[in-house]
Coordinates of C-alpha atoms in Angstrom, one line a residue:
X1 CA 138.3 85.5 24.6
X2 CA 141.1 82.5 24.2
X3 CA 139.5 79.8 22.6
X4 CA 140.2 77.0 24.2
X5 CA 140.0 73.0 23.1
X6 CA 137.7 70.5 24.6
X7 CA 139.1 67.2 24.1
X8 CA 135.3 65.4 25.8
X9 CA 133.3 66.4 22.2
X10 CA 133.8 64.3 18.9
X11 CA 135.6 67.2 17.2
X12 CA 138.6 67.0 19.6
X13 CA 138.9 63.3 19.3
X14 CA 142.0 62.1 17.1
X15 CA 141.1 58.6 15.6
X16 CA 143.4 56.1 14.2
X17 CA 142.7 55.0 10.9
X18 CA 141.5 51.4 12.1
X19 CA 139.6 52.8 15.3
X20 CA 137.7 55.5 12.8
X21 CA 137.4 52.2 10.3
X22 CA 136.3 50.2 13.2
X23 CA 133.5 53.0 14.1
X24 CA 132.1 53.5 10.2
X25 CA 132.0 49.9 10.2
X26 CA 129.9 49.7 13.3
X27 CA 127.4 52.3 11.8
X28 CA 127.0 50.9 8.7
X29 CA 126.4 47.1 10.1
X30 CA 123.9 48.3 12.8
X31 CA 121.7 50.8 10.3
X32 CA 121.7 48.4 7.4
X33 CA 121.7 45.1 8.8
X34 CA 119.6 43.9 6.0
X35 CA 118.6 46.0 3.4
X36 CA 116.8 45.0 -0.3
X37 CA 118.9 46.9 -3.2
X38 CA 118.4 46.9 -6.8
X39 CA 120.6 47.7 -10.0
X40 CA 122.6 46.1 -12.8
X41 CA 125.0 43.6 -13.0
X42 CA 128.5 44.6 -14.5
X43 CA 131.9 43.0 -13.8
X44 CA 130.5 39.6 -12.8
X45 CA 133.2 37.2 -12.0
X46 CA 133.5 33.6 -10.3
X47 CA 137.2 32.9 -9.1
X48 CA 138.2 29.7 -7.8
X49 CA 136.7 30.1 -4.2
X50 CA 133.2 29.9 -6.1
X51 CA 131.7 33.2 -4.8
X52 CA 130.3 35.3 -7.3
X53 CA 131.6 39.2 -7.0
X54 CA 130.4 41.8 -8.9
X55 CA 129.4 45.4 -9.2
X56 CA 125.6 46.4 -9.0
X57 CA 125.2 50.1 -10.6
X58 CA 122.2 52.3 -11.5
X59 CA 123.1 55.4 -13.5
X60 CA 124.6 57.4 -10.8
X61 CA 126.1 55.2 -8.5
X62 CA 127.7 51.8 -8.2
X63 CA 128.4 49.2 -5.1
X64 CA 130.8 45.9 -4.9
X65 CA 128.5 43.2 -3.9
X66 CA 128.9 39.0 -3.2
X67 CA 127.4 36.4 -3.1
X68 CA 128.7 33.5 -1.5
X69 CA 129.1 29.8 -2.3
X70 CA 126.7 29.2 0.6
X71 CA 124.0 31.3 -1.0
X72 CA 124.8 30.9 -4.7
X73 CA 123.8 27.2 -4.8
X74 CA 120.4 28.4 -3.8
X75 CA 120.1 30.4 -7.0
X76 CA 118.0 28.8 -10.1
X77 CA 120.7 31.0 -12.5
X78 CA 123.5 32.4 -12.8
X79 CA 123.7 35.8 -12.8
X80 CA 125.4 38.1 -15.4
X81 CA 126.4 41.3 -16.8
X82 CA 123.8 43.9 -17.9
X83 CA 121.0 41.6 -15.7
X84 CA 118.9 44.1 -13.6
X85 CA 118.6 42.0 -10.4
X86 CA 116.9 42.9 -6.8
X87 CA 118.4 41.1 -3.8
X88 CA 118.4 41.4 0.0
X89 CA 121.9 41.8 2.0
X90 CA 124.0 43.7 4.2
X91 CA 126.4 46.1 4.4
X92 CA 129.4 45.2 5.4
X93 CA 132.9 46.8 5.7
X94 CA 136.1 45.2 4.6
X95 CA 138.7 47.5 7.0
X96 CA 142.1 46.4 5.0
X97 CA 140.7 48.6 2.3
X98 CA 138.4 50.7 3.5
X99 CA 135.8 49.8 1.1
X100 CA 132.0 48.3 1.4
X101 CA 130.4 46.3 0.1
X102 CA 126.8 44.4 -0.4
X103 CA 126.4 40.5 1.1
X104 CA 123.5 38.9 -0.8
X105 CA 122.2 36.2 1.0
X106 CA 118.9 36.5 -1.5
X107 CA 118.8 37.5 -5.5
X108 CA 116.1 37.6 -8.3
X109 CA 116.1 38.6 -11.6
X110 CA 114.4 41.9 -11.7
X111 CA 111.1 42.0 -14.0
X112 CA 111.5 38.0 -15.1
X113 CA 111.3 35.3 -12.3
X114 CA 114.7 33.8 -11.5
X115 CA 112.9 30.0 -13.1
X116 CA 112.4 31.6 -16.1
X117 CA 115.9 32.6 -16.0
X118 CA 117.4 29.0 -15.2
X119 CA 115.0 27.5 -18.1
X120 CA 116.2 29.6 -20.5
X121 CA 119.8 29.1 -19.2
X122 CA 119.1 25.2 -18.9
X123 CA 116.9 25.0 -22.2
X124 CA 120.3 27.1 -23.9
X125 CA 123.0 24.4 -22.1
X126 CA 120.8 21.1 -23.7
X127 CA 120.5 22.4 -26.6
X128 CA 124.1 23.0 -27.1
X129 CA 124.9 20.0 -26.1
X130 CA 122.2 18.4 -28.6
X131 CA 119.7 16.7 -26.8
X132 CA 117.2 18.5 -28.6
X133 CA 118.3 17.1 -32.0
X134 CA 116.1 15.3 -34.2
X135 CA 118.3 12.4 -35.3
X136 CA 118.5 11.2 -31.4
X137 CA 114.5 11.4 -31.3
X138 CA 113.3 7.4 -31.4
X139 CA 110.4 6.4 -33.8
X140 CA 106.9 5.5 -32.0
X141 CA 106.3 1.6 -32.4
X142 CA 102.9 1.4 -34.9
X143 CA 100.9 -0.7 -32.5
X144 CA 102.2 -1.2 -28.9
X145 CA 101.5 -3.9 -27.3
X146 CA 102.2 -2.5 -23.8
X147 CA 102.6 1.2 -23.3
X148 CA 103.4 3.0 -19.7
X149 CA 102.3 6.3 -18.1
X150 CA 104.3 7.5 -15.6
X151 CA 102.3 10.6 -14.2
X152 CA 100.4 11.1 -10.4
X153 CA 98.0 8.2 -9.7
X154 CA 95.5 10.5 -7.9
X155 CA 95.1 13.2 -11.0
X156 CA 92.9 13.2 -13.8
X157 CA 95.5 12.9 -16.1
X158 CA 96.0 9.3 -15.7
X159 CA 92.2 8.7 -16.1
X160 CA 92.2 11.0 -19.0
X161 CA 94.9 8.8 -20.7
X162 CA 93.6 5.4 -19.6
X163 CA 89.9 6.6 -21.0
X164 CA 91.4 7.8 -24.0
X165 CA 93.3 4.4 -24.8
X166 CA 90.2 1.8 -24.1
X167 CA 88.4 3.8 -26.9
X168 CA 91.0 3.4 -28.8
X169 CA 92.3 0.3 -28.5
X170 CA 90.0 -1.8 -26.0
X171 CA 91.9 -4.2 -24.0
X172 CA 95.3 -2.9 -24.4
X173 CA 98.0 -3.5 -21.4
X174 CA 98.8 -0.6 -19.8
X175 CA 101.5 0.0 -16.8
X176 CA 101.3 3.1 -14.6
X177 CA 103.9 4.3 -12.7
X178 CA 102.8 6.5 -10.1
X179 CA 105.3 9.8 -8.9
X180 CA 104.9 13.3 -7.8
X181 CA 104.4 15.2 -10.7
X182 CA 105.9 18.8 -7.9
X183 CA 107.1 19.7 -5.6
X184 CA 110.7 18.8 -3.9
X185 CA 111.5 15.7 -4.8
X186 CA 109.4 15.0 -8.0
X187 CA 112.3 15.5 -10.3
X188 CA 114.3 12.7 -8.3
X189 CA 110.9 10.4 -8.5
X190 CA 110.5 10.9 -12.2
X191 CA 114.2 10.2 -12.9
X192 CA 113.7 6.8 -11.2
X193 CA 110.7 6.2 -12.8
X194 CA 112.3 6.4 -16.1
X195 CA 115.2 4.3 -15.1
X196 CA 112.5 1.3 -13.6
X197 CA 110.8 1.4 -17.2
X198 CA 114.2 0.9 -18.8
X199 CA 115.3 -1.8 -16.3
X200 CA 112.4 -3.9 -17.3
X201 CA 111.8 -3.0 -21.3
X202 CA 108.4 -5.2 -21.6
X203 CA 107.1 -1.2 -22.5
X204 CA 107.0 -0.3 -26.2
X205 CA 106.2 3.4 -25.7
X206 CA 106.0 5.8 -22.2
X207 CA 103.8 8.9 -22.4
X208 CA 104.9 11.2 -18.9
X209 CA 102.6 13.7 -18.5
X210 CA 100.7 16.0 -15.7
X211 CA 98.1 18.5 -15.9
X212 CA 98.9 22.5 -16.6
X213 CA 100.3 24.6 -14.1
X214 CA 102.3 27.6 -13.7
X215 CA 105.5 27.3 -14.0
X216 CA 106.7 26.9 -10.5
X217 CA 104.2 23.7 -10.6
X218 CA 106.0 22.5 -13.7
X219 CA 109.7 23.0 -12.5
X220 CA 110.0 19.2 -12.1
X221 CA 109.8 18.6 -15.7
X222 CA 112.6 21.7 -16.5
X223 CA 115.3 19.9 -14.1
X224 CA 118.3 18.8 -15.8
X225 CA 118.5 15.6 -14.5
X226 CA 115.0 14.6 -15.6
X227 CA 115.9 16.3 -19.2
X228 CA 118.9 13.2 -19.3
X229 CA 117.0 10.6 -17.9
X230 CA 114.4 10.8 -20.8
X231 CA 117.5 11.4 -23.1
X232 CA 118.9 8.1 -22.2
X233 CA 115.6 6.2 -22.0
X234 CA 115.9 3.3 -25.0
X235 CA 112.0 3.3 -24.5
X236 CA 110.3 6.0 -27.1
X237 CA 109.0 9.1 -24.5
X238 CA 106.3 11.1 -25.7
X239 CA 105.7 13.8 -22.9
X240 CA 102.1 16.0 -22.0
X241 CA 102.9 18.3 -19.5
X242 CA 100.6 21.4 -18.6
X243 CA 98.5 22.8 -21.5
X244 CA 99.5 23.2 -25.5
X245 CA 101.1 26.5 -24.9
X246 CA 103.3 25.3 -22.1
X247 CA 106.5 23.9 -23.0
X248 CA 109.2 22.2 -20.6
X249 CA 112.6 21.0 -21.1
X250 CA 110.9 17.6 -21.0
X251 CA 108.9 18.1 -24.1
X252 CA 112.3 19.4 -26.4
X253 CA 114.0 15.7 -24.8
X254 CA 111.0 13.5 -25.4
X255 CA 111.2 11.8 -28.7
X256 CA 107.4 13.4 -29.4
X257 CA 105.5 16.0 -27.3
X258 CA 101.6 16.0 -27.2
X259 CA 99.5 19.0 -26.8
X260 CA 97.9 17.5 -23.9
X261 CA 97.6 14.1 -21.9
X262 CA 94.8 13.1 -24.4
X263 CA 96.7 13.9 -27.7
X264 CA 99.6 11.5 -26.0
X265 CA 97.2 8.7 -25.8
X266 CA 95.9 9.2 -29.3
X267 CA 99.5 9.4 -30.5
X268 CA 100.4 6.6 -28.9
X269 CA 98.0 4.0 -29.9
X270 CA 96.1 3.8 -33.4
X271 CA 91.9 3.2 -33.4
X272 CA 91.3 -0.5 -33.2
X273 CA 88.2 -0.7 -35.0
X274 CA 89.7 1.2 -38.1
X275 CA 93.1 -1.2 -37.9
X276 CA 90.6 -4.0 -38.2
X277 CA 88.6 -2.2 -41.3
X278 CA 91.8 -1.5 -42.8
X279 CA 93.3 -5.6 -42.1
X280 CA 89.8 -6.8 -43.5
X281 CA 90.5 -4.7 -46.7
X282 CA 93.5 -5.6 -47.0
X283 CA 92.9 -9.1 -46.7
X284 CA 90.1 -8.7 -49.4
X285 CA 93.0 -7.0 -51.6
X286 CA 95.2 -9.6 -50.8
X287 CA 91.8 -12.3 -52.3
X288 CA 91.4 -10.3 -55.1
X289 CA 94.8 -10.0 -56.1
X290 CA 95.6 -13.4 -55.9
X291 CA 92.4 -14.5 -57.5
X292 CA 93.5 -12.0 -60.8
X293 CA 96.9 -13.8 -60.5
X294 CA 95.5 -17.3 -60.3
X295 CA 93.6 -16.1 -64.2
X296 CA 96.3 -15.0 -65.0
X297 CA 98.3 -17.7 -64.5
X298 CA 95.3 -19.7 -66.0
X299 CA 95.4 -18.0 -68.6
X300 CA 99.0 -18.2 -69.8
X301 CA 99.1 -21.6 -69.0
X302 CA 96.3 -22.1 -71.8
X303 CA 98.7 -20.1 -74.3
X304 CA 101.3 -22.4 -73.2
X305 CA 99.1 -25.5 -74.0
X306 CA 98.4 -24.4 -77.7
X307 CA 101.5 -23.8 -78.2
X308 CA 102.9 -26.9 -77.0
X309 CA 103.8 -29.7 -79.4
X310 CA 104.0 -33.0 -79.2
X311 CA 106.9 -34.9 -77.0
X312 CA 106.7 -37.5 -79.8
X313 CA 107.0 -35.1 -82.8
X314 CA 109.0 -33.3 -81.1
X315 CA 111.6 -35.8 -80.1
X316 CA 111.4 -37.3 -83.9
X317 CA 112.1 -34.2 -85.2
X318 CA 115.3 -34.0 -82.9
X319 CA 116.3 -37.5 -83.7
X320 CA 116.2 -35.9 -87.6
X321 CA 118.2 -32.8 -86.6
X322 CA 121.0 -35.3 -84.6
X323 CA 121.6 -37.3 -88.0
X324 CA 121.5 -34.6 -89.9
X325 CA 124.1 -33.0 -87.3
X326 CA 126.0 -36.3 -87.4
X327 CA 126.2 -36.4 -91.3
X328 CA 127.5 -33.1 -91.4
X329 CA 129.7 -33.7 -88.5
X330 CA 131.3 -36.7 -90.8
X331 CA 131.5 -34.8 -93.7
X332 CA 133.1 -32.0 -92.3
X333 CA 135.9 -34.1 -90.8
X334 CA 136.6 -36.2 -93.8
X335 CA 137.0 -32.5 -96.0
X336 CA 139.2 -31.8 -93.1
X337 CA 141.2 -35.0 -93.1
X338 CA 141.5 -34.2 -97.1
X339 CA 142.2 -31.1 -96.8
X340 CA 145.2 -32.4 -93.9
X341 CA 146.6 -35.2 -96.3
X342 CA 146.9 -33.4 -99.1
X343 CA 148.6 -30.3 -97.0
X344 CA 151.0 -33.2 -96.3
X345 CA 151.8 -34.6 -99.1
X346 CA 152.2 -31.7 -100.4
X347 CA 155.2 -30.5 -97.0
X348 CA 156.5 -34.3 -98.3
X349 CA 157.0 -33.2 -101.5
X350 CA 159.0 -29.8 -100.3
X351 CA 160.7 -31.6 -98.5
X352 CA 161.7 -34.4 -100.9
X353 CA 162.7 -31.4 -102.8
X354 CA 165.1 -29.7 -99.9
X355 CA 166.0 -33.0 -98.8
X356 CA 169.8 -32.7 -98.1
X357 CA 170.8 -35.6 -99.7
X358 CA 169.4 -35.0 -102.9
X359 CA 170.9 -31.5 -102.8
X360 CA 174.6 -32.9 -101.8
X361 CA 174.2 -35.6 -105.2
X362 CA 173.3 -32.7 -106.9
X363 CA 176.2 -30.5 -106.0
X364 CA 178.4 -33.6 -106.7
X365 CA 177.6 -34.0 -109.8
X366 CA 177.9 -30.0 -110.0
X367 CA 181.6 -30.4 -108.3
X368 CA 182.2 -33.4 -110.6
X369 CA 181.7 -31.9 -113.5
X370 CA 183.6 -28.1 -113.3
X371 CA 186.6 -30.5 -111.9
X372 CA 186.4 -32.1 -115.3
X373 CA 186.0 -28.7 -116.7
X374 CA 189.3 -26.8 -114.7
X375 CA 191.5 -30.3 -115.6
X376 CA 190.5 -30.1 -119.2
X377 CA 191.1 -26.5 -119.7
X378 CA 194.5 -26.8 -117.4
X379 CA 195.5 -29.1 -120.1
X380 CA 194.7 -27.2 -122.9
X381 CA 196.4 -24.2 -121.2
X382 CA 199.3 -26.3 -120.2
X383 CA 200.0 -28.0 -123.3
X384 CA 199.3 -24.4 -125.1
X385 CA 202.0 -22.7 -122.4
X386 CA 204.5 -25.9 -123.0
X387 CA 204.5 -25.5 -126.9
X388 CA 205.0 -21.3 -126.3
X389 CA 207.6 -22.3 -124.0
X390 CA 209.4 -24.6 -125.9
X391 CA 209.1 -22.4 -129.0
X392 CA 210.8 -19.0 -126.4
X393 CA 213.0 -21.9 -125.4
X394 CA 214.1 -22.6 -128.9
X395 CA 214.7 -19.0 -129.5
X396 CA 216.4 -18.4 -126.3
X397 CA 219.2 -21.6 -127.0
X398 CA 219.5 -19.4 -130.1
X399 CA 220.2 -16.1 -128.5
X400 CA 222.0 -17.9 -125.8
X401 CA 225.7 -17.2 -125.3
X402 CA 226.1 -20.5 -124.5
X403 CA 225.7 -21.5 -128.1
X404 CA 227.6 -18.7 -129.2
X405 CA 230.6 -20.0 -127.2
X406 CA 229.0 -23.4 -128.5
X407 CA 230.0 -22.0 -132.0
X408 CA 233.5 -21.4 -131.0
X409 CA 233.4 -17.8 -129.5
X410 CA 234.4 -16.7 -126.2
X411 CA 233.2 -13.8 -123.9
X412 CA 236.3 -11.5 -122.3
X413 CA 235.7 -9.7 -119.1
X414 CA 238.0 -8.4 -117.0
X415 CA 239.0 -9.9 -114.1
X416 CA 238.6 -7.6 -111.6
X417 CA 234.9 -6.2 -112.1
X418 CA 234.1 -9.2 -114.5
X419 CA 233.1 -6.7 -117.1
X420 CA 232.5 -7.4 -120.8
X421 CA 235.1 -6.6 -123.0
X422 CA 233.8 -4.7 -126.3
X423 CA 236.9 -3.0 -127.2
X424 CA 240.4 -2.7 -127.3
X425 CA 240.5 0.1 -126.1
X426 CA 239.2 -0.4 -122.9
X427 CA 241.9 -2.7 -121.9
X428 CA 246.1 -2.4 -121.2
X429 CA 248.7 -3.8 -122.8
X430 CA 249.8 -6.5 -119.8
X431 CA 246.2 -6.5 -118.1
X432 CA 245.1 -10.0 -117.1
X433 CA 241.6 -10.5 -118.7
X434 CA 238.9 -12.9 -118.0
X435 CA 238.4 -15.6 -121.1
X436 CA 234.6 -17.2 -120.6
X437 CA 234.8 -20.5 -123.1
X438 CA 232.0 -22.4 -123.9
X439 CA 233.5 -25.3 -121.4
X440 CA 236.0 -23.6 -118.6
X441 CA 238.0 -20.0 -118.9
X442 CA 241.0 -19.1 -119.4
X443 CA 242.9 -15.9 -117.6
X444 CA 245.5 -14.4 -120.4
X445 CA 247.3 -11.2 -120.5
X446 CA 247.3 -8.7 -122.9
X447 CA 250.1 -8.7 -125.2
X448 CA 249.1 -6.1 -127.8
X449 CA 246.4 -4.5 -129.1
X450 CA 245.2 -3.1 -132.8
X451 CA 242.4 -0.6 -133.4
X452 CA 241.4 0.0 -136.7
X453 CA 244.8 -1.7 -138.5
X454 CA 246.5 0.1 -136.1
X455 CA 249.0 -1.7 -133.4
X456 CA 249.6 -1.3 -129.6
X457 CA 247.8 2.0 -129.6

C-alpha cells in the first residue's frame, strides 16, 4: 500500500519559523495567563530603562523574568541575588529570540514579609549615611517648660502621656499635635507635624509615639521621609512607638527612644515634688554654707584685729624708719661724692703728669742738653782730628816732592808717557826728557849718559 501524505493533519503542515513562534506564543499566553512561580534570584540587574531583569532558578531549572518600572515602584525592596522570592506573572514570549520569559506584576520575599525586607534595607541605607550616630543625638532640656506630643488624639496614648506628666509635674504646658499614627498618608501627616513644631520652637522637647502594633500598623514610623524629618528637627525627639521589643526607624533617629509612651513622659519631665525637696535642700545648703562662711570670716577678722597695731605707732615708727632712710641716703651720697672727687683728683694728677706740655719742656731740656753734648764732643773730636791732621800734614810737606824740588831737586820723566826716570839706562842718547822743577819744567835732550863711571853706554 503507497503511503500517501495528507497535507489537512498537523504533521503535514510546514510552519515558518515566526508562524510556529507566533503559535507557541499563543499557547503559552492563553494556558498561563497568570500563574504564581517561586525560586531564587540570580543575575539581578537594573539598566537604564529602570526594569529589573533577572533569572529565577530552583535546582533543576531556571526562567528570565521582569519586572517592570510600572510594577517595581510598588515593591517595599529591592530585590536581589540569592533572595528566594514568590511572585505572580505571565508568560510571555519574546519571538525575535525565541525565548520566554516571566512578567511579574506582584513579588514577595519568600519566608520574610517584603516590610521586613525594606526596613532592613531602609534601617541599612540610614545608618550608612549616619543618622543613627550618637554625636547628632540632641541633649533633653532638664525641665521643659513646654513639651509636645504629636501622636492620634483619639488613642490612649495621648492620655497615657498627659496622665503621666500631671503626676509628674502638675501644671506643666503641654501641646498636642494630633495625626494618623497608619495607614496611607500617616507618614506624610507626621512629617508635617514635625516641620509645624520646628516652625514655631516655643517646644523644648517632642515625645511622638503610638501604641504597639504589628508591623504593617507601624510602617508609618519606618518611612524614610519621616526618619529625615525627626533627623532635621532642632527640637530634641524622644519617640514611643509600639511596645519595648518593637523598634522602628523612628526610634534609631530620635535623639532618645522610650520603652513605651509612659517611659517618654517620665523621661521627659523630672518629679516636681522631688525638684522642690531637692531646691529646698539646697537652699538650706546654700544657708548653712554661707552661715559657716560668715564665722569664718568672723573669725579671721578677729585674728586680724589682734594683730593689728596701732595707726599712730605705726605711722611713728615709719616716720623713724624714713629718717633713718634719709640719714643713710645722705651718708651714702657724701661717701660717694668722696669717693668721686678723690677718683678725680687723682685722673687730674695723671693727667698733670701726661700733660703734653710738660712732656715737650721735658724733652727740650732732653734735646737741649745731648745738643750741648754732640757740639762739645764734635769739638773735642774736631780739634783732636785738626792737631792729627796737621801733625800727617807736617809729615806729608816732608815727604812731599814738592819740598824735595823745594830743596833744589827735580823729577825727570819722559815726555811721552810722563814716566819717572830712575835710571840712565832707561833713556837714549838724543831723547827729549821731561824736567819737573820745583817752579816750571824744563824739556832737555839727552846728551850723554854714565852708568857706574862709565860714559855714553
Amino acid at each position: 500500500m503507497k503511503n500517501v501524505i495528507q497535507p489537512d493533519t498537523p504533521q503535514n503542515i510546514i510552519y515558518t519559523v515566526s508562524k510556529l513562534t507566533a503559535g507557541i506564543k499563543a499557547v503559552l499566553e492563553e494556558n498561563f495567563p497568570f500563574v504564581w512561580v517561586t525560586g531564587e534570584i540570580s543575575n539581578f540587574s537594573v539598566p537604564v530603562s529602570g526594569h529589573y531583569y533577572f533569572t529565577l532558578k530552583d535546582e533543576h531549572a531556571q526562567i528570565s523574568a521582569v519586572i517592570f518600572r510600572g510594577q517595581n515602584r510598588n515593591l517595599k525592596f529591592v530585590p536581589a541575588d540569592g533572595m528566594n522570592v514568590t511572585g505572580l506573572g505571565r508568560i510571555s514570549l519574546y519571538a525575535p529570540r525565541g525565548s520566554y520569559q516571566v512578567i511579574f506584576e506582584y513579588l514577595e520575599p519568600k519566608g520574610i514579609g517584603e516590610m521586613q525586607i525594606a526596613f532592613e534595607q531602609l534601617k541599612t541605607q540610614l545608618s550608612e549615611e549616619g543618622l543613627f550616630d550618637e554625636k547628632h543625638k540632641q541633649k533633653l532640656p532638664f525641665l521643659p517648660q513646654k513639651i509636645a506630643i504629636i501622636t492620634s488624639p483619639t488613642g490612649a496614648v495621648v492620655h497615657d502621656i498627659i496622665k503621666v506628666t500631671h503626676r509628674r509635674y502638675p501644671n506643666i504646658h503641654i501641646k498636642i499635635i494630633p495625626v494618623k499614627v497608619q495607614g496611607d498618608g500617616a507618614d506624610k501627616e507626621i512629617v508635617s507635624a514635625l516641620e509645624l513644631l520646628n516652625r514655631r520652637p516655643d517646644v523644648d522637647v517632642a515625645i511622638m509615639a503610638r501604641g504597639g502594633g504589628s508591623l504593617e500598623d507601624l510602617n508609618a514610623f519606618n518611612t524614610e521621609i519621616v526618619a529625615r524629618a525627626i533627623f532635621r528637627s532642632k527640637i530634641p525627639i524622644i519617640s514611643a512607638i509600639g511596645h519595648e521589643t518593637d523598634f522602628t526607624i523612628a526610634d534609631f533617629v530620635a535623639d532618645l527612644r522610650a520603652p513605651t509612651p509612659s517611659a517618654a513622659a517620665e523621661l521627659a519631665v523630672p518629679v516636681k515634688h522631688e525638684l522642690k525637696q531637692l531646691c529646698h535642700k539646697l537652699k538650706n545648703d546654700i544657708i548653712t554654707f554661707g552661715y559657716n562662711n560668715i564665722d569664718d570670716y568672723r573669725i579671721q577678722l578677729n585674728q586680724l584685729m589682734v594683730r593689728m597695731v596701732d595707726p599712730r605707732k605705726k605711722l611713728q615708727e615709719l616716720r623713724f624708719h624714713a629718717d633713718d632712710l634719709m640719714l643713710r641716703l645722705i651718708r651714702l651720697t657724701a661717701n660717694a661724692l668722696d669717693r668721686k672727687r678723690e677718683r678725680i683728683s687723682w685722673w687730674a694728677d695723671r693727667l698733670r703728669i701726661i700733660n703734653p706740655q710738660t712732656q715737650i719742656y721735658k724733652l727740650k731740656d732732653t734735646v737741649d742738653r745731648l745738643k750741648y753734648n754732640i757740639q762739645y764732643y764734635m769739638r773735642i773730636y774736631s780739634n783732636s782730628k785738626s792737631s792729627e791732621l796737621e801733625a800727617q800734614a807736617a809729615r806729608l810737606r816732608a815727604l812731599s816732592p814738592i819740598a824735595i824740588l823745594e830743596r833744589g831737586y827735580s823729577i825727570t820723566r819722559t815726555v811721552s808717557d810722563k814716566t819717572v826716570v830712575k835710571s840712565a839706562e832707561s833713556v837714549e842718547i838724543g831723547q827729549n826728557l821731561d824736567i819737573l822743577l820745583a817752579r816750571g819744567s824744563l824739556v832737555c835732550r839727552v846728551g850723554r849718559k854714565s852708568i857706574n863711571g862709565q860714559k855714553n853706554i
